[in-house]
């Protein structure tokens, strides 16, 4: 876990992998924002993560349904240490399920392009974005009831709760990491800069130079 990092890293994002085909793409997008990140399994312990002093956590999507036997869950420590969290697709569903919301199979699988309509344009996750943006969906299950304290931040025609938030915990039903969400990088950047407080000081070149 720690083999890619050392003491010169001052801001790190941890990406918890639920088996998504896009997990490494999420990591690439984060690093394109000049923020260091590391990809870890969902079984990772706080003892392994604590030395990284993470600025934030991203929960990837995944092929499972949250109610399937053996379905992966978010490690409990992400809710115990006031760390900003972004759940993507299955990651959002895991947050909702584990914090007392309700996830159900969607009446129609939402796959492909959709239009996201904001309910809370002032939220930092949408900073600098228009009120309606195209996004890429790929899910069957969807959030039916929000956990306590969460609010709906955006919706699509088939997902009334397409973005949810409480404090610095955000869930998005779409995939901001793929090119089919044209402004997805802006959403990830907003999470990293506006919510996690990252400054974008990492590059492969300066990391290598300092490490050597």
Coordinates of N, CA and C in Angstrom, one line a residue:
X1 N 0.8 -1.2 0.0 CA 0.0 0.0 0.0 C 0.8 1.3 0.0
X2 N 1.9 1.3 0.8 CA 2.7 2.5 1.0 C 3.9 2.6 0.1
X3 N 4.0 1.6 -0.8 CA 5.3 1.5 -1.6 C 5.4 2.7 -2.5
X4 N 4.3 3.3 -2.9 CA 4.4 4.4 -3.9 C 4.5 5.8 -3.2
X5 N 4.5 5.8 -1.9 CA 4.5 7.1 -1.2 C 5.7 7.2 -0.2
X6 N 6.0 8.4 0.2 CA 7.0 8.6 1.2 C 6.7 10.0 1.9
X7 N 7.6 10.4 2.7 CA 7.3 11.6 3.5 C 7.2 12.9 2.7
X8 N 7.6 12.9 1.4 CA 7.5 14.1 0.7 C 6.0 14.4 0.2
X9 N 5.2 13.4 0.3 CA 3.8 13.6 -0.1 C 3.0 14.3 1.0
X10 N 2.5 15.5 0.7 CA 1.8 16.2 1.7 C 0.3 16.2 1.5
X11 N -0.2 15.7 0.4 CA -1.7 15.6 0.2 C -1.9 14.4 -0.6
X12 N -2.7 13.5 -0.1 CA -3.0 12.2 -0.7 C -4.5 11.9 -0.7
X13 N -5.0 11.4 -1.8 CA -6.4 10.9 -2.0 C -6.3 9.4 -2.0
X14 N -7.1 8.8 -1.2 CA -7.2 7.3 -1.2 C -8.4 6.9 -2.1
X15 N -8.2 6.0 -3.1 CA -9.3 5.5 -3.9 C -9.6 4.1 -3.5
X16 N -10.8 3.9 -2.9 CA -11.2 2.5 -2.5 C -11.8 1.8 -3.7
X17 N -11.3 0.7 -4.1 CA -11.6 0.0 -5.3 C -12.7 -1.1 -5.0
X18 N -13.9 -0.9 -5.6 CA -15.0 -1.9 -5.5 C -15.0 -2.8 -6.7
X19 N -14.0 -2.8 -7.5 CA -14.0 -3.7 -8.7 C -14.4 -3.0 -10.0
X20 N -14.5 -1.7 -10.0 CA -14.9 -1.0 -11.2 C -13.9 -1.1 -12.3
X21 N -14.3 -1.2 -13.5 CA -13.4 -1.1 -14.7 C -12.8 0.2 -14.8
X22 N -13.3 1.2 -14.1 CA -12.9 2.6 -14.2 C -12.0 3.0 -13.1
X23 N -11.6 2.1 -12.1 CA -10.9 2.6 -10.9 C -9.6 3.2 -11.3
X24 N -8.8 2.6 -12.2 CA -7.5 3.2 -12.6 C -7.7 4.5 -13.3
X25 N -8.9 4.6 -14.0 CA -9.2 5.9 -14.7 C -9.4 7.0 -13.7
X26 N -10.1 6.7 -12.6 CA -10.3 7.7 -11.5 C -9.0 8.2 -11.0
X27 N -8.1 7.2 -10.8 CA -6.7 7.6 -10.3 C -6.0 8.5 -11.3
X28 N -6.2 8.2 -12.6 CA -5.6 9.0 -13.6 C -6.1 10.4 -13.6
X29 N -7.4 10.5 -13.4 CA -8.1 11.9 -13.4 C -7.6 12.7 -12.2
X30 N -7.5 12.0 -11.1 CA -7.0 12.7 -9.9 C -5.6 13.2 -10.1
X31 N -4.8 12.4 -10.6 CA -3.4 12.8 -10.8 C -3.3 13.9 -11.9
X32 N -4.2 13.9 -12.9 CA -4.2 15.0 -13.9 C -4.6 16.3 -13.2
X33 N -5.2 16.3 -12.0 CA -5.5 17.5 -11.3 C -4.3 17.9 -10.3
X34 N -3.2 17.2 -10.5 CA -1.9 17.4 -9.8 C -2.1 17.1 -8.3
X35 N -2.9 16.0 -8.0 CA -3.0 15.5 -6.7 C -2.6 14.1 -6.7
X36 N -1.8 13.7 -5.7 CA -1.4 12.3 -5.6 C -2.5 11.5 -5.1
X37 N -2.6 10.2 -5.5 CA -3.6 9.3 -5.0 C -3.0 7.9 -5.0
X38 N -3.7 7.0 -4.3 CA -3.3 5.6 -4.2 C -4.5 4.8 -4.2
X39 N -4.5 3.6 -4.9 CA -5.7 2.8 -5.1 C -5.5 1.6 -4.1
X40 N -6.6 1.4 -3.3 CA -6.5 0.3 -2.3 C -7.8 -0.5 -2.4
X41 N -7.7 -1.8 -1.8 CA -8.9 -2.6 -1.8 C -9.9 -2.1 -0.7
X42 N -11.1 -2.6 -0.8 CA -12.1 -2.1 0.2 C -11.9 -2.7 1.5
X43 N -11.0 -3.7 1.6 CA -10.7 -4.3 2.9 C -9.6 -3.6 3.7
X44 N -9.1 -2.6 3.2 CA -8.0 -1.9 3.8 C -8.3 -1.4 5.2
X45 N -7.4 -1.5 6.1 CA -7.7 -1.0 7.5 C -7.2 0.4 7.7
X46 N -7.7 1.0 8.8 CA -7.3 2.4 9.1 C -5.8 2.4 9.5
X47 N -5.3 1.3 10.1 CA -3.9 1.3 10.5 C -3.0 1.4 9.2
X48 N -3.5 0.8 8.1 CA -2.7 0.9 6.9 C -2.9 2.3 6.2
X49 N -4.0 2.9 6.4 CA -4.3 4.2 5.8 C -3.8 5.4 6.6
X50 N -3.8 5.3 7.9 CA -3.5 6.5 8.7 C -2.1 7.1 8.4
X51 N -1.0 6.4 8.1 CA 0.2 7.0 7.8 C 0.2 7.9 6.6
X52 N -0.8 7.7 5.7 CA -0.9 8.5 4.5 C -1.5 9.9 4.8
X53 N -2.2 10.0 6.0 CA -2.9 11.3 6.3 C -3.7 11.8 5.2
X54 N -4.7 11.0 4.7 CA -5.4 11.3 3.5 C -6.2 12.6 3.6
X55 N -6.2 13.4 2.5 CA -7.1 14.6 2.4 C -8.5 14.2 2.1
X56 N -8.7 13.1 1.4 CA -10.0 12.6 1.0 C -10.0 11.2 0.5
X57 N -11.2 10.7 0.4 CA -11.4 9.3 -0.1 C -12.4 9.3 -1.2
X58 N -12.1 8.5 -2.2 CA -13.1 8.3 -3.3 C -13.4 6.8 -3.4
X59 N -14.7 6.5 -3.3 CA -15.2 5.2 -3.4 C -15.6 4.9 -4.9
X60 N -15.0 3.9 -5.5 CA -15.2 3.7 -6.9 C -16.6 3.0 -7.2
X61 N -17.0 2.9 -8.4 CA -18.1 2.1 -8.8 C -17.8 0.6 -8.7
X62 N -18.7 -0.2 -9.1 CA -18.4 -1.6 -9.0 C -19.6 -2.4 -9.6
X63 N -19.4 -3.7 -10.0 CA -20.4 -4.5 -10.6 C -21.4 -5.1 -9.7
X64 N -21.2 -5.0 -8.4 CA -22.1 -5.7 -7.4 C -23.4 -4.9 -7.2
X65 N -24.4 -5.6 -6.6 CA -25.5 -4.9 -6.1 C -25.4 -5.0 -4.6
X66 N -25.7 -3.9 -3.9 CA -25.4 -3.7 -2.5 C -26.0 -4.8 -1.6
X67 N -27.1 -5.4 -2.1 CA -27.8 -6.4 -1.2 C -27.3 -7.8 -1.6
X68 N -26.5 -8.0 -2.5 CA -26.0 -9.4 -2.9 C -25.2 -9.9 -1.7
X69 N -25.3 -11.2 -1.5 CA -24.4 -11.8 -0.4 C -22.9 -11.6 -0.8
X70 N -22.2 -11.1 0.2 CA -20.8 -10.8 0.0 C -20.5 -9.5 -0.7
X71 N -21.5 -8.7 -1.0 CA -21.3 -7.4 -1.7 C -20.3 -6.6 -0.8
X72 N -19.3 -5.9 -1.5 CA -18.3 -5.1 -0.7 C -19.0 -3.9 -0.1
X73 N -18.4 -3.5 1.0 CA -18.9 -2.3 1.7 C -17.7 -1.4 1.9
X74 N -18.1 -0.1 2.2 CA -17.0 0.9 2.5 C -16.4 0.6 3.8
X75 N -15.1 0.7 3.9 CA -14.5 0.4 5.3 C -15.0 1.4 6.3
X76 N -15.4 0.9 7.5 CA -16.0 1.8 8.5 C -15.2 3.1 8.8
X77 N -13.9 3.0 8.7 CA -13.1 4.1 9.1 C -13.4 5.4 8.3
X78 N -13.9 5.3 7.1 CA -14.1 6.5 6.3 C -15.2 7.4 7.0
X79 N -16.0 6.8 7.8 CA -17.1 7.6 8.5 C -16.7 8.0 9.9
X80 N -15.5 7.5 10.3 CA -15.1 7.8 11.7 C -14.1 8.9 11.9
X81 N -13.6 9.4 10.8 CA -12.4 10.4 10.9 C -12.7 11.7 10.2
X82 N -13.9 12.0 9.9 CA -14.2 13.3 9.3 C -13.4 13.6 8.1
X83 N -13.2 12.6 7.3 CA -12.5 12.7 6.0 C -13.5 13.0 4.9
X84 N -13.3 13.9 4.0 CA -14.2 14.1 2.9 C -14.2 12.8 2.0
X85 N -15.4 12.5 1.6 CA -15.7 11.3 0.8 C -16.5 11.6 -0.4
X86 N -16.1 11.0 -1.6 CA -16.8 11.1 -2.8 C -17.1 9.6 -3.2
X87 N -18.4 9.3 -3.2 CA -18.8 7.9 -3.7 C -19.3 8.0 -5.1
X88 N -18.8 7.2 -6.0 CA -19.2 7.2 -7.4 C -20.0 5.9 -7.7
X89 N -21.2 6.1 -8.1 CA -22.1 5.0 -8.6 C -22.3 4.0 -7.4
X90 N -21.7 2.8 -7.5 CA -21.8 1.8 -6.4 C -21.2 2.4 -5.1
X91 N -20.2 3.2 -5.2 CA -19.7 3.9 -4.0 C -20.8 4.8 -3.3
X92 N -21.6 5.4 -4.1 CA -22.7 6.2 -3.6 C -23.7 5.3 -2.9
X93 N -24.0 4.2 -3.5 CA -25.0 3.3 -3.0 C -24.5 2.7 -1.7
X94 N -23.2 2.4 -1.6 CA -22.6 1.8 -0.4 C -22.8 2.9 0.8
X95 N -22.5 4.1 0.5 CA -22.7 5.2 1.5 C -24.1 5.2 2.0
X96 N -25.1 5.3 1.1 CA -26.5 5.4 1.4 C -26.9 4.2 2.3
X97 N -26.5 3.0 1.8 CA -26.9 1.7 2.5 C -26.3 1.7 3.9
X98 N -25.1 2.0 4.1 CA -24.4 1.9 5.3 C -24.8 3.0 6.3
X99 N -25.3 4.1 5.9 CA -25.6 5.2 6.8 C -27.2 5.2 7.0
X100 N -27.9 4.2 6.5 CA -29.3 4.1 6.9 C -30.3 4.5 5.8
X101 N -29.8 4.8 4.6 CA -30.7 5.1 3.5 C -31.2 3.8 2.9
X102 N -31.9 3.9 1.8 CA -32.5 2.7 1.1 C -32.1 2.7 -0.4
X103 N -31.6 1.6 -0.8 CA -31.2 1.4 -2.2 C -32.1 0.3 -2.7
X104 N -32.6 0.5 -4.0 CA -33.5 -0.5 -4.6 C -33.1 -0.6 -6.0
X105 N -33.5 -1.7 -6.6 CA -33.3 -1.9 -8.1 C -34.1 -0.9 -8.8
X106 N -33.5 -0.3 -9.8 CA -34.2 0.7 -10.6 C -35.2 0.0 -11.5
X107 N -36.3 0.7 -11.8 CA -37.3 0.1 -12.7 C -36.8 0.0 -14.1
X108 N -35.9 0.9 -14.4 CA -35.2 0.9 -15.7 C -33.7 1.1 -15.5
X109 N -32.9 0.2 -16.0 CA -31.5 0.4 -15.9 C -31.1 1.7 -16.7
X110 N -30.3 2.5 -16.0 CA -29.9 3.7 -16.6 C -28.5 3.6 -17.2
X111 N -28.4 3.5 -18.5 CA -27.1 3.3 -19.1 C -27.0 4.2 -20.3
X112 N -25.9 5.0 -20.2 CA -25.7 6.0 -21.3 C -25.8 7.4 -20.9
X113 N -26.1 8.3 -21.8 CA -26.1 9.7 -21.6 C -27.4 10.1 -20.8
X114 N -27.2 11.0 -19.9 CA -28.4 11.6 -19.2 C -28.0 13.1 -18.9
X115 N -29.0 13.8 -18.5 CA -28.8 15.2 -18.2 C -29.0 15.4 -16.7
X116 N -28.0 16.0 -16.1 CA -28.1 16.2 -14.6 C -28.6 17.6 -14.3
X117 N -29.6 17.7 -13.5 CA -30.2 19.0 -13.1 C -29.9 19.2 -11.7
X118 N -29.3 20.4 -11.4 CA -28.9 20.7 -10.0 C -30.0 21.2 -9.2
X119 N -30.0 20.7 -7.9 CA -30.9 21.2 -6.9 C -30.3 22.3 -6.0
X120 N -28.9 22.3 -6.0 CA -28.2 23.1 -5.1 C -27.0 23.7 -5.8
X121 N -27.2 24.7 -6.6 CA -26.2 25.2 -7.5 C -25.0 25.8 -6.7
X122 N -25.3 26.2 -5.4 CA -24.3 26.9 -4.6 C -23.3 25.9 -4.0
X123 N -23.6 24.6 -4.1 CA -22.8 23.6 -3.5 C -21.4 23.5 -4.1
X124 N -20.3 23.4 -3.3 CA -19.0 23.4 -3.9 C -18.7 22.4 -5.0
X125 N -19.4 21.3 -4.9 CA -19.2 20.2 -6.0 C -19.5 20.7 -7.4
X126 N -20.4 21.7 -7.4 CA -20.9 22.2 -8.7 C -20.2 23.6 -9.1
X127 N -19.3 24.0 -8.3 CA -18.7 25.4 -8.5 C -18.2 25.5 -10.0
X128 N -18.7 26.6 -10.6 CA -18.2 26.9 -12.0 C -19.0 26.2 -13.0
X129 N -20.0 25.4 -12.7 CA -20.7 24.5 -13.7 C -22.1 25.1 -13.9
X130 N -22.6 24.9 -15.1 CA -24.0 25.3 -15.4 C -25.0 24.4 -14.7
X131 N -26.2 24.9 -14.6 CA -27.2 24.1 -13.8 C -27.6 22.8 -14.4
X132 N -27.4 22.6 -15.7 CA -27.6 21.3 -16.4 C -26.4 20.9 -17.1
X133 N -26.0 19.7 -16.9 CA -24.8 19.1 -17.6 C -25.0 17.7 -18.0
X134 N -24.4 17.3 -19.1 CA -24.5 15.9 -19.6 C -23.6 15.0 -18.7
X135 N -24.1 13.8 -18.4 CA -23.3 12.9 -17.6 C -23.5 11.5 -18.2
X136 N -22.7 10.6 -17.7 CA -22.7 9.2 -18.2 C -23.1 8.3 -17.1
X137 N -24.2 7.6 -17.3 CA -24.8 6.7 -16.3 C -24.5 5.2 -16.7
X138 N -24.3 4.4 -15.6 CA -24.2 2.9 -15.8 C -24.6 2.2 -14.5
X139 N -25.9 2.0 -14.3 CA -26.3 1.4 -13.1 C -27.7 0.8 -13.2
X140 N -28.0 -0.1 -12.3 CA -29.3 -0.7 -12.2 C -30.0 -0.2 -11.0
X141 N -29.3 -0.4 -9.8 CA -29.8 0.0 -8.5 C -29.7 1.5 -8.5
X142 N -30.6 2.1 -7.6 CA -30.5 3.5 -7.3 C -31.0 3.8 -5.9
X143 N -30.7 5.0 -5.5 CA -31.1 5.5 -4.1 C -32.6 5.8 -4.1
X144 N -33.3 5.2 -3.2 CA -34.7 5.4 -3.0 C -35.0 6.3 -1.8
X145 N -34.1 6.3 -0.8 CA -34.3 7.1 0.4 C -33.0 7.5 0.9
X146 N -32.8 8.8 1.2 CA -31.5 9.3 1.6 C -31.2 8.9 3.1
X147 N -30.0 8.8 3.4 CA -29.7 8.6 4.9 C -30.0 9.9 5.6
X148 N -30.1 9.8 6.9 CA -30.4 11.0 7.8 C -29.3 12.1 7.5
X149 N -29.8 13.3 7.4 CA -28.9 14.4 7.3 C -28.5 14.8 5.8
X150 N -28.7 13.8 4.9 CA -28.3 14.1 3.5 C -29.4 14.9 2.8
X151 N -29.0 15.6 1.7 CA -30.0 16.3 0.9 C -29.7 15.9 -0.6
X152 N -30.7 16.0 -1.4 CA -30.6 15.8 -2.8 C -30.0 17.0 -3.4
X153 N -28.9 16.8 -4.1 CA -28.2 17.9 -4.8 C -28.4 18.0 -6.3
X154 N -28.9 16.9 -6.9 CA -29.2 16.9 -8.3 C -29.9 15.6 -8.7
X155 N -30.6 15.7 -9.9 CA -31.4 14.6 -10.3 C -31.3 14.4 -11.8
X156 N -31.6 13.2 -12.3 CA -31.8 13.0 -13.8 C -33.2 12.5 -14.0
X157 N -33.6 12.3 -15.2 CA -35.0 11.8 -15.5 C -35.3 10.5 -14.8
X158 N -34.3 9.6 -14.7 CA -34.5 8.3 -14.2 C -34.0 8.1 -12.8
X159 N -33.2 9.1 -12.3 CA -32.7 9.0 -10.9 C -33.0 10.3 -10.1
X160 N -34.1 10.3 -9.4 CA -34.5 11.5 -8.6 C -33.4 11.9 -7.6
X161 N -32.5 11.0 -7.2 CA -31.5 11.3 -6.2 C -30.1 10.9 -6.9
X162 N -29.7 11.7 -7.9 CA -28.5 11.4 -8.6 C -27.3 11.9 -8.0
X163 N -27.4 12.9 -7.1 CA -26.3 13.4 -6.3 C -26.8 13.7 -4.9
X164 N -26.1 13.3 -3.9 CA -26.5 13.5 -2.5 C -25.3 14.1 -1.8
X165 N -25.6 14.8 -0.7 CA -24.5 15.3 0.1 C -24.9 15.6 1.6
X166 N -23.9 15.4 2.4 CA -24.1 15.8 3.8 C -22.7 16.2 4.3
X167 N -22.5 17.5 4.7 CA -21.2 18.0 5.1 C -20.2 17.8 3.9
X168 N -19.2 17.0 4.2 CA -18.2 16.7 3.2 C -18.3 15.3 2.6
X169 N -19.4 14.7 2.7 CA -19.7 13.4 2.1 C -20.6 13.6 1.0
X170 N -20.1 13.2 -0.2 CA -20.9 13.4 -1.5 C -21.0 12.1 -2.2
X171 N -22.2 11.8 -2.8 CA -22.4 10.7 -3.6 C -22.9 11.1 -5.0
X172 N -22.3 10.5 -6.0 CA -22.8 10.8 -7.4 C -23.1 9.5 -8.1
X173 N -24.3 9.5 -8.7 CA -24.7 8.2 -9.4 C -24.1 8.0 -10.7
X174 N -23.6 9.1 -11.3 CA -22.9 9.0 -12.6 C -21.4 8.8 -12.5
X175 N -20.8 8.7 -13.6 CA -19.3 8.5 -13.7 C -18.6 9.8 -14.1
X176 N -18.0 10.6 -13.2 CA -17.4 11.8 -13.6 C -16.0 11.5 -14.3
X177 N -15.5 10.3 -14.1 CA -14.1 10.0 -14.6 C -14.1 9.7 -16.1
X178 N -15.2 9.4 -16.7 CA -15.2 9.0 -18.1 C -15.3 10.2 -19.1
X179 N -14.9 10.1 -20.3 CA -14.9 11.2 -21.2 C -16.4 11.5 -21.6
X180 N -17.3 10.6 -21.4 CA -18.7 10.8 -21.8 C -19.4 11.8 -20.8
X181 N -18.7 12.1 -19.7 CA -19.2 13.2 -18.8 C -18.2 14.3 -19.0
X182 N -18.5 15.2 -20.0 CA -17.5 16.2 -20.5 C -17.0 17.1 -19.3
X183 N -17.8 17.4 -18.3 CA -17.3 18.3 -17.3 C -17.1 17.5 -16.0
X184 N -16.9 16.2 -16.2 CA -16.6 15.3 -15.0 C -15.3 15.7 -14.3
X185 N -14.3 16.1 -15.1 CA -13.0 16.5 -14.5 C -13.2 17.7 -13.6
X186 N -14.1 18.6 -14.0 CA -14.4 19.8 -13.2 C -15.0 19.4 -11.8
X187 N -15.9 18.4 -11.9 CA -16.5 17.9 -10.7 C -15.5 17.2 -9.7
X188 N -14.6 16.4 -10.3 CA -13.5 15.8 -9.5 C -12.6 16.9 -9.0
X189 N -12.3 17.9 -9.8 CA -11.4 19.0 -9.3 C -12.1 19.7 -8.2
X190 N -13.4 20.0 -8.3 CA -14.1 20.6 -7.2 C -14.0 19.8 -5.9
X191 N -14.2 18.5 -6.0 CA -14.1 17.7 -4.8 C -12.7 17.8 -4.2
X192 N -11.7 17.7 -5.1 CA -10.3 17.7 -4.6 C -9.9 19.1 -4.0
X193 N -10.3 20.2 -4.7 CA -9.8 21.5 -4.3 C -10.8 22.2 -3.3
X194 N -12.1 22.1 -3.6 CA -13.0 22.9 -2.8 C -13.5 22.1 -1.5
X195 N -13.5 20.8 -1.6 CA -14.0 20.0 -0.5 C -12.9 19.4 0.3
X196 N -11.9 18.9 -0.3 CA -10.7 18.2 0.4 C -9.7 19.3 0.7
X197 N -9.7 20.4 0.1 CA -8.6 21.4 0.4 C -7.3 21.2 -0.2
X198 N -7.2 20.3 -1.3 CA -6.0 20.1 -2.0 C -5.5 21.3 -2.7
X199 N -4.2 21.5 -2.9 CA -3.7 22.6 -3.6 C -3.1 22.3 -5.0
X200 N -3.0 21.0 -5.3 CA -2.5 20.6 -6.6 C -1.0 20.8 -6.8
X201 N -0.3 20.4 -5.8 CA 1.2 20.6 -5.8 C 2.0 19.4 -6.3
X202 N 1.2 18.3 -6.7 CA 1.9 17.1 -7.1 C 2.1 17.0 -8.6
X203 N 3.3 16.6 -9.0 CA 3.5 16.1 -10.4 C 4.4 14.9 -10.3
X204 N 4.3 14.0 -11.3 CA 5.3 12.9 -11.4 C 6.7 13.4 -11.3
X205 N 7.0 14.5 -11.9 CA 8.4 15.0 -12.0 C 8.9 15.4 -10.6
X206 N 8.1 16.2 -9.9 CA 8.6 16.7 -8.6 C 8.6 15.6 -7.6
X207 N 7.7 14.6 -7.7 CA 7.7 13.5 -6.8 C 9.0 12.7 -7.0
X208 N 9.3 12.4 -8.3 CA 10.5 11.6 -8.5 C 11.8 12.4 -8.1
X209 N 11.8 13.7 -8.3 CA 13.0 14.5 -8.0 C 13.2 14.5 -6.5
X210 N 12.1 14.7 -5.7 CA 12.2 14.8 -4.3 C 12.5 13.4 -3.7
X211 N 12.0 12.4 -4.2 CA 12.2 11.0 -3.7 C 13.6 10.6 -3.9
X212 N 14.2 11.0 -5.1 CA 15.6 10.7 -5.3 C 16.5 11.5 -4.4

